[in-house]
Tab-separated table of C-alpha atoms in Angstrom:
chain	number	residue	atom	x	y	z
A	16	MET	CA	266.970	17.179	199.326
A	17	LYS	CA	269.384	13.770	199.311
A	18	ILE	CA	269.201	11.695	202.501
A	19	THR	CA	271.919	10.225	203.269
A	20	GLN	CA	271.290	6.613	204.870
A	21	THR	CA	272.430	3.245	204.813
A	22	LYS	CA	269.276	1.294	204.145
A	23	ILE	CA	266.957	2.505	200.953
A	24	ALA	CA	264.589	0.530	199.027
A	25	ILE	CA	262.109	0.614	196.103
A	26	VAL	CA	259.458	-1.628	196.699
A	27	THR	CA	257.165	-2.510	193.522
A	28	GLY	CA	253.483	-3.087	193.962
A	29	ALA	CA	253.437	-1.453	197.218
A	30	GLY	CA	250.332	0.326	197.389
A	31	SER	CA	248.508	-3.326	198.620
A	32	GLY	CA	249.262	-6.667	200.050
A	33	ILE	CA	252.458	-8.367	200.349
A	34	GLY	CA	254.075	-5.103	199.127
A	35	ARG	CA	252.091	-3.069	201.590
A	36	ALA	CA	252.873	-5.600	204.493
A	37	VAL	CA	256.871	-5.413	203.086
A	38	SER	CA	257.196	-1.597	202.724
A	39	GLN	CA	255.347	-0.959	205.844
A	40	GLU	CA	257.876	-3.523	207.661
A	41	LEU	CA	261.234	-1.981	206.093
A	42	LEU	CA	259.655	2.066	207.543
A	43	GLY	CA	258.720	0.776	210.681
A	44	THR	CA	262.244	-0.562	211.281
A	45	GLY	CA	264.509	2.044	209.945
A	46	TRP	CA	264.472	2.123	206.468
A	47	SER	CA	263.648	4.889	203.563
A	48	VAL	CA	261.536	3.410	200.922
A	49	ALA	CA	260.647	4.677	197.529
A	50	LEU	CA	256.916	3.132	197.250
A	51	THR	CA	255.771	2.488	193.479
A	52	GLY	CA	252.637	0.888	191.520
A	53	ARG	CA	250.103	2.648	189.647
A	54	ARG	CA	247.410	3.603	191.946
A	55	ALA	CA	248.811	7.034	193.750
A	56	GLU	CA	246.050	6.515	196.144
A	57	LYS	CA	247.016	3.399	197.824
A	58	LEU	CA	250.688	4.263	197.733
A	59	ALA	CA	249.472	7.435	200.112
A	60	GLU	CA	247.686	4.843	202.329
A	61	THR	CA	250.833	2.908	202.264
A	62	ALA	CA	253.276	5.880	203.096
A	63	ALA	CA	250.616	7.378	206.343
A	64	GLY	CA	252.668	8.541	208.892
A	65	HIS	CA	256.145	7.877	207.401
A	66	PRO	CA	257.922	10.851	206.087
A	67	GLU	CA	260.527	8.583	205.217
A	68	ALA	CA	258.728	7.028	202.779
A	69	LEU	CA	258.655	8.549	199.014
A	70	VAL	CA	255.692	8.208	196.400
A	71	VAL	CA	256.115	7.634	193.417
A	72	ARG	CA	253.472	6.191	190.504
A	73	ALA	CA	254.706	3.565	187.933
A	74	ASP	CA	253.755	1.368	185.278
A	75	VAL	CA	256.668	-1.229	186.366
A	76	SER	CA	256.048	-2.399	182.522
A	77	ARG	CA	256.921	0.960	180.746
A	78	PRO	CA	260.374	1.503	180.247
A	79	GLU	CA	260.022	5.459	180.776
A	80	ASP	CA	257.720	4.780	184.453
A	81	VAL	CA	260.782	2.491	184.995
A	82	ALA	CA	263.239	4.984	184.617
A	83	ALA	CA	261.672	8.247	185.832
A	84	LEU	CA	260.938	5.463	189.127
A	85	PHE	CA	264.681	4.751	189.622
A	86	ALA	CA	265.947	8.715	188.951
A	87	ALA	CA	263.218	10.057	191.516
A	88	ALA	CA	264.592	7.722	194.514
A	89	HIS	CA	268.478	8.494	193.368
A	90	ASP	CA	267.121	12.128	193.400
A	91	ARG	CA	265.729	11.981	196.943
A	92	PHE	CA	268.008	9.029	198.841
A	93	GLY	CA	271.648	9.226	196.902
A	94	ARG	CA	271.823	5.509	196.810
A	95	LEU	CA	269.604	1.784	196.699
A	96	ASP	CA	270.728	-0.640	199.065
A	97	LEU	CA	267.738	-2.938	198.101
A	98	LEU	CA	264.802	-3.586	195.381
A	99	PHE	CA	262.010	-5.656	195.564
A	100	ASN	CA	260.794	-7.088	193.038
A	101	ASN	CA	257.340	-7.720	193.785
A	102	ALA	CA	254.312	-5.987	191.470
A	103	GLY	CA	252.417	-8.729	189.856
A	104	THR	CA	249.132	-9.775	188.314
A	105	PHE	CA	247.451	-13.241	188.301
A	106	GLY	CA	245.427	-12.196	185.180
A	107	PRO	CA	242.106	-13.354	184.457
A	108	GLY	CA	242.114	-16.181	186.651
A	109	GLY	CA	240.195	-19.960	185.537
A	110	VAL	CA	240.630	-19.350	181.746
A	111	PRO	CA	241.194	-22.706	180.487
A	112	VAL	CA	244.336	-22.305	178.318
A	113	GLU	CA	243.156	-22.911	175.088
A	114	GLU	CA	240.643	-19.596	175.772
A	115	LEU	CA	243.514	-17.452	176.995
A	116	ASP	CA	242.784	-14.343	174.716
A	117	TYR	CA	246.776	-13.109	173.734
A	118	SER	CA	246.353	-9.751	175.610
A	119	ALA	CA	245.663	-11.172	178.575
A	120	TRP	CA	248.792	-13.223	178.605
A	121	ARG	CA	250.679	-10.730	177.302
A	122	HIS	CA	249.417	-8.390	180.301
A	123	VAL	CA	250.516	-10.944	182.557
A	124	VAL	CA	254.312	-11.041	180.912
A	125	ASP	CA	254.567	-7.562	180.854
A	126	THR	CA	253.768	-7.032	184.495
A	127	ASN	CA	254.887	-10.497	185.709
A	128	LEU	CA	258.453	-10.578	183.855
A	129	ASN	CA	259.399	-7.847	181.883
A	130	GLY	CA	258.662	-5.308	184.398
A	131	ALA	CA	260.569	-7.430	186.945
A	132	PHE	CA	263.510	-7.279	184.330
A	133	LEU	CA	263.144	-3.467	183.671
A	134	CYS	CA	263.224	-2.967	187.867
A	135	ALA	CA	266.102	-5.215	188.208
A	136	GLN	CA	268.202	-4.077	185.394
A	137	ALA	CA	267.617	-0.412	186.906
A	138	ALA	CA	268.842	-1.338	190.485
A	139	TYR	CA	272.007	-3.524	188.563
A	140	ARG	CA	273.211	-0.410	187.034
A	141	GLN	CA	272.500	2.228	189.880
A	142	MET	CA	273.983	-0.672	192.939
A	143	LYS	CA	277.638	-1.060	190.057
A	144	GLU	CA	278.101	2.330	189.828
A	145	GLN	CA	276.912	3.989	193.256
A	146	ASP	CA	279.780	4.014	196.219
A	147	PRO	CA	280.407	1.695	197.848
A	148	GLN	CA	279.437	-0.632	195.012
A	149	GLY	CA	276.725	-3.128	195.683
A	150	GLY	CA	273.156	-3.790	196.675
A	151	ARG	CA	270.428	-6.489	197.256
A	152	ILE	CA	267.634	-7.612	194.851
A	153	ILE	CA	265.070	-10.234	196.014
A	154	ASN	CA	262.315	-11.097	193.335
A	155	ASN	CA	258.428	-12.060	194.817
A	156	GLY	CA	258.077	-15.640	192.911
A	157	SER	CA	255.848	-18.009	194.273
A	158	ILE	CA	254.743	-20.888	195.057
A	159	SER	CA	253.505	-21.211	191.539
A	160	ALA	CA	257.433	-20.814	190.830
A	161	HIS	CA	257.183	-24.749	191.825
A	162	ALA	CA	253.930	-25.820	191.196
A	163	PRO	CA	250.635	-24.541	188.931
A	164	ARG	CA	247.058	-24.448	190.052
A	165	PRO	CA	244.817	-25.119	187.381
A	166	HIS	CA	243.896	-22.547	184.483
A	167	SER	CA	247.321	-20.234	185.531
A	168	VAL	CA	249.315	-20.810	182.598
A	169	ALA	CA	250.407	-17.059	182.420
A	170	TYR	CA	251.158	-16.434	185.732
A	171	THR	CA	252.594	-19.985	186.469
A	172	ALA	CA	255.064	-19.489	183.214
A	173	THR	CA	255.987	-16.268	184.451
A	174	LYS	CA	257.094	-17.176	188.085
A	175	HIS	CA	258.785	-19.659	186.755
A	176	ALA	CA	260.692	-17.278	184.373
A	177	LEU	CA	261.387	-15.116	187.324
A	178	THR	CA	263.797	-18.025	188.543
A	179	GLY	CA	265.712	-18.301	185.604
A	180	LEU	CA	266.061	-14.040	186.390
A	181	THR	CA	267.094	-14.710	189.521
A	182	LYS	CA	269.916	-17.063	188.953
A	183	SER	CA	270.928	-15.025	186.098
A	184	LEU	CA	271.269	-11.928	188.266
A	185	SER	CA	273.038	-13.533	191.171
A	186	LEU	CA	275.386	-14.963	188.909
A	187	ASP	CA	276.006	-11.802	187.098
A	188	GLY	CA	276.164	-9.569	190.261
A	189	ARG	CA	278.808	-11.084	192.096
A	190	PRO	CA	281.688	-8.823	190.726
A	191	TYR	CA	279.981	-5.878	191.827
A	192	GLY	CA	278.639	-6.997	195.694
A	193	ILE	CA	274.864	-7.345	193.912
A	194	ALA	CA	273.309	-10.206	196.142
A	195	VAL	CA	270.122	-11.715	194.411
A	196	GLY	CA	267.282	-14.039	195.783
A	197	GLN	CA	263.581	-14.998	195.245
A	198	ILE	CA	261.431	-15.620	197.969
A	199	ASP	CA	258.310	-18.264	197.067
A	200	ILE	CA	255.016	-17.554	199.213
A	201	GLY	CA	252.084	-19.916	199.549
A	202	ASN	CA	248.795	-18.394	200.668
A	203	ALA	CA	249.609	-14.922	202.297
A	204	ALA	CA	246.776	-13.315	203.732
A	205	THR	CA	245.915	-10.474	201.355
A	206	ASP	CA	242.814	-9.448	199.437
A	207	MET	CA	244.059	-11.187	196.322
A	208	THR	CA	244.163	-13.783	198.316
A	209	GLU	CA	240.842	-14.208	200.018
A	210	ARG	CA	239.605	-16.547	197.345
A	211	MET	CA	241.309	-19.110	199.009
A	212	GLN	CA	238.873	-19.341	202.436
A	213	ARG	CA	236.047	-19.474	200.203
A	214	GLY	CA	237.799	-22.729	198.191
A	215	VAL	CA	239.445	-22.417	194.955
A	216	PRO	CA	239.753	-25.441	192.685
A	217	GLN	CA	242.405	-28.032	193.260
A	218	ALA	CA	244.343	-30.184	191.104
A	219	ASN	CA	241.945	-32.884	190.912
A	220	GLY	CA	238.757	-30.972	189.953
A	221	GLN	CA	237.329	-30.350	193.422
A	222	LEU	CA	236.643	-26.976	195.186
A	223	ALA	CA	238.486	-26.552	198.430
A	224	ALA	CA	238.918	-24.162	201.012
A	225	GLU	CA	242.779	-23.414	202.187
A	226	PRO	CA	244.815	-22.264	205.476
A	227	VAL	CA	246.451	-18.932	204.995
A	228	MET	CA	248.798	-16.864	206.840
A	229	ASP	CA	249.729	-13.428	208.096
A	230	VAL	CA	251.238	-11.656	205.607
A	231	ALA	CA	253.313	-9.571	208.610
A	232	ASP	CA	255.223	-13.180	208.596
A	233	VAL	CA	256.253	-12.731	205.273
A	234	ALA	CA	257.161	-8.928	205.580
A	235	ARG	CA	259.269	-10.335	208.506
A	236	THR	CA	261.057	-13.163	205.919
A	237	VAL	CA	261.683	-9.775	203.425
A	238	ARG	CA	263.259	-7.962	205.874
A	239	HIS	CA	265.723	-10.877	207.185
A	240	MET	CA	266.841	-11.723	203.468
A	241	ALA	CA	267.139	-7.722	203.080
A	242	GLU	CA	269.460	-7.283	206.035
A	243	LEU	CA	272.194	-10.253	206.023
A	244	PRO	CA	275.283	-8.536	205.006
A	245	LEU	CA	276.045	-8.694	201.495
A	246	GLU	CA	278.957	-11.518	202.189
A	247	ALA	CA	275.531	-13.692	202.561
A	248	ASN	CA	272.537	-14.297	200.401
A	249	VAL	CA	269.329	-16.001	200.722
A	250	GLN	CA	269.249	-17.832	197.175
A	251	PHE	CA	265.913	-18.967	197.408
A	252	ALA	CA	263.457	-19.322	200.678
A	253	THR	CA	259.944	-20.496	200.850
A	254	VAL	CA	257.383	-18.983	203.024
A	255	LEU	CA	253.933	-20.369	203.070
A	256	ALA	CA	250.834	-21.447	205.217
A	257	THR	CA	251.857	-24.448	207.057
A	258	ALA	CA	249.066	-26.602	205.977
A	259	MET	CA	248.125	-25.239	202.259
A	260	PRO	CA	248.425	-27.845	199.725
A	261	TYR	CA	251.547	-27.691	198.334
A	262	VAL	CA	253.652	-30.589	199.316
A	263	GLY	CA	252.078	-33.148	197.013
A	264	ARG	CA	250.071	-30.510	194.973
A	265	GLY	CA	247.992	-32.485	192.334
């Protein structure tokens, strides 16, 4: 049965971390959300207590999975107002560039960049054809879209590339009411960033603990971007732990 609502979202990487926080923020404020990721049990945890959530297991690096995801969301909800392109992986941490295996590089590129493109392309097609036309895509960049951490060449390269994807989609979406923006996040408190508080490598070679921020603050920022009228767009937003070593990093 199709649900006709004005606020329908797809969130990738919705099983944990930022994806889970954003999904639950949207679900708690009147959105219907298709939750996707590679671990069905984690997606079910995100969806718990929210009958308006749709769980679709998918690997965003696989074109057939992406096609099935968007078909399932369309069958359930009938339209799409928001894609939060969040799925990503850091890859093997602490590996010098000269030792990075090509398969590891390819996995990060396939997930972070190719996956984001495939989902954005599918969203773009649907938003262009639906009535009323248009919608919004928000790409999860990173502070690494601006400045790298040591030994993070694959992750950093893909996050820089996401900025180009965001700009191109934003330009090409103008005639169809498709607004595209990017949120660059620094040190949100999730399982992936737990190590920050224990100490992570700095540009000078030392280890240092870094402050983190509540991931709920990221979720509220994404919702603010998502709920603007399509005539307005946050092209780039940076939300980070106030005292983290980003400005002046290195």
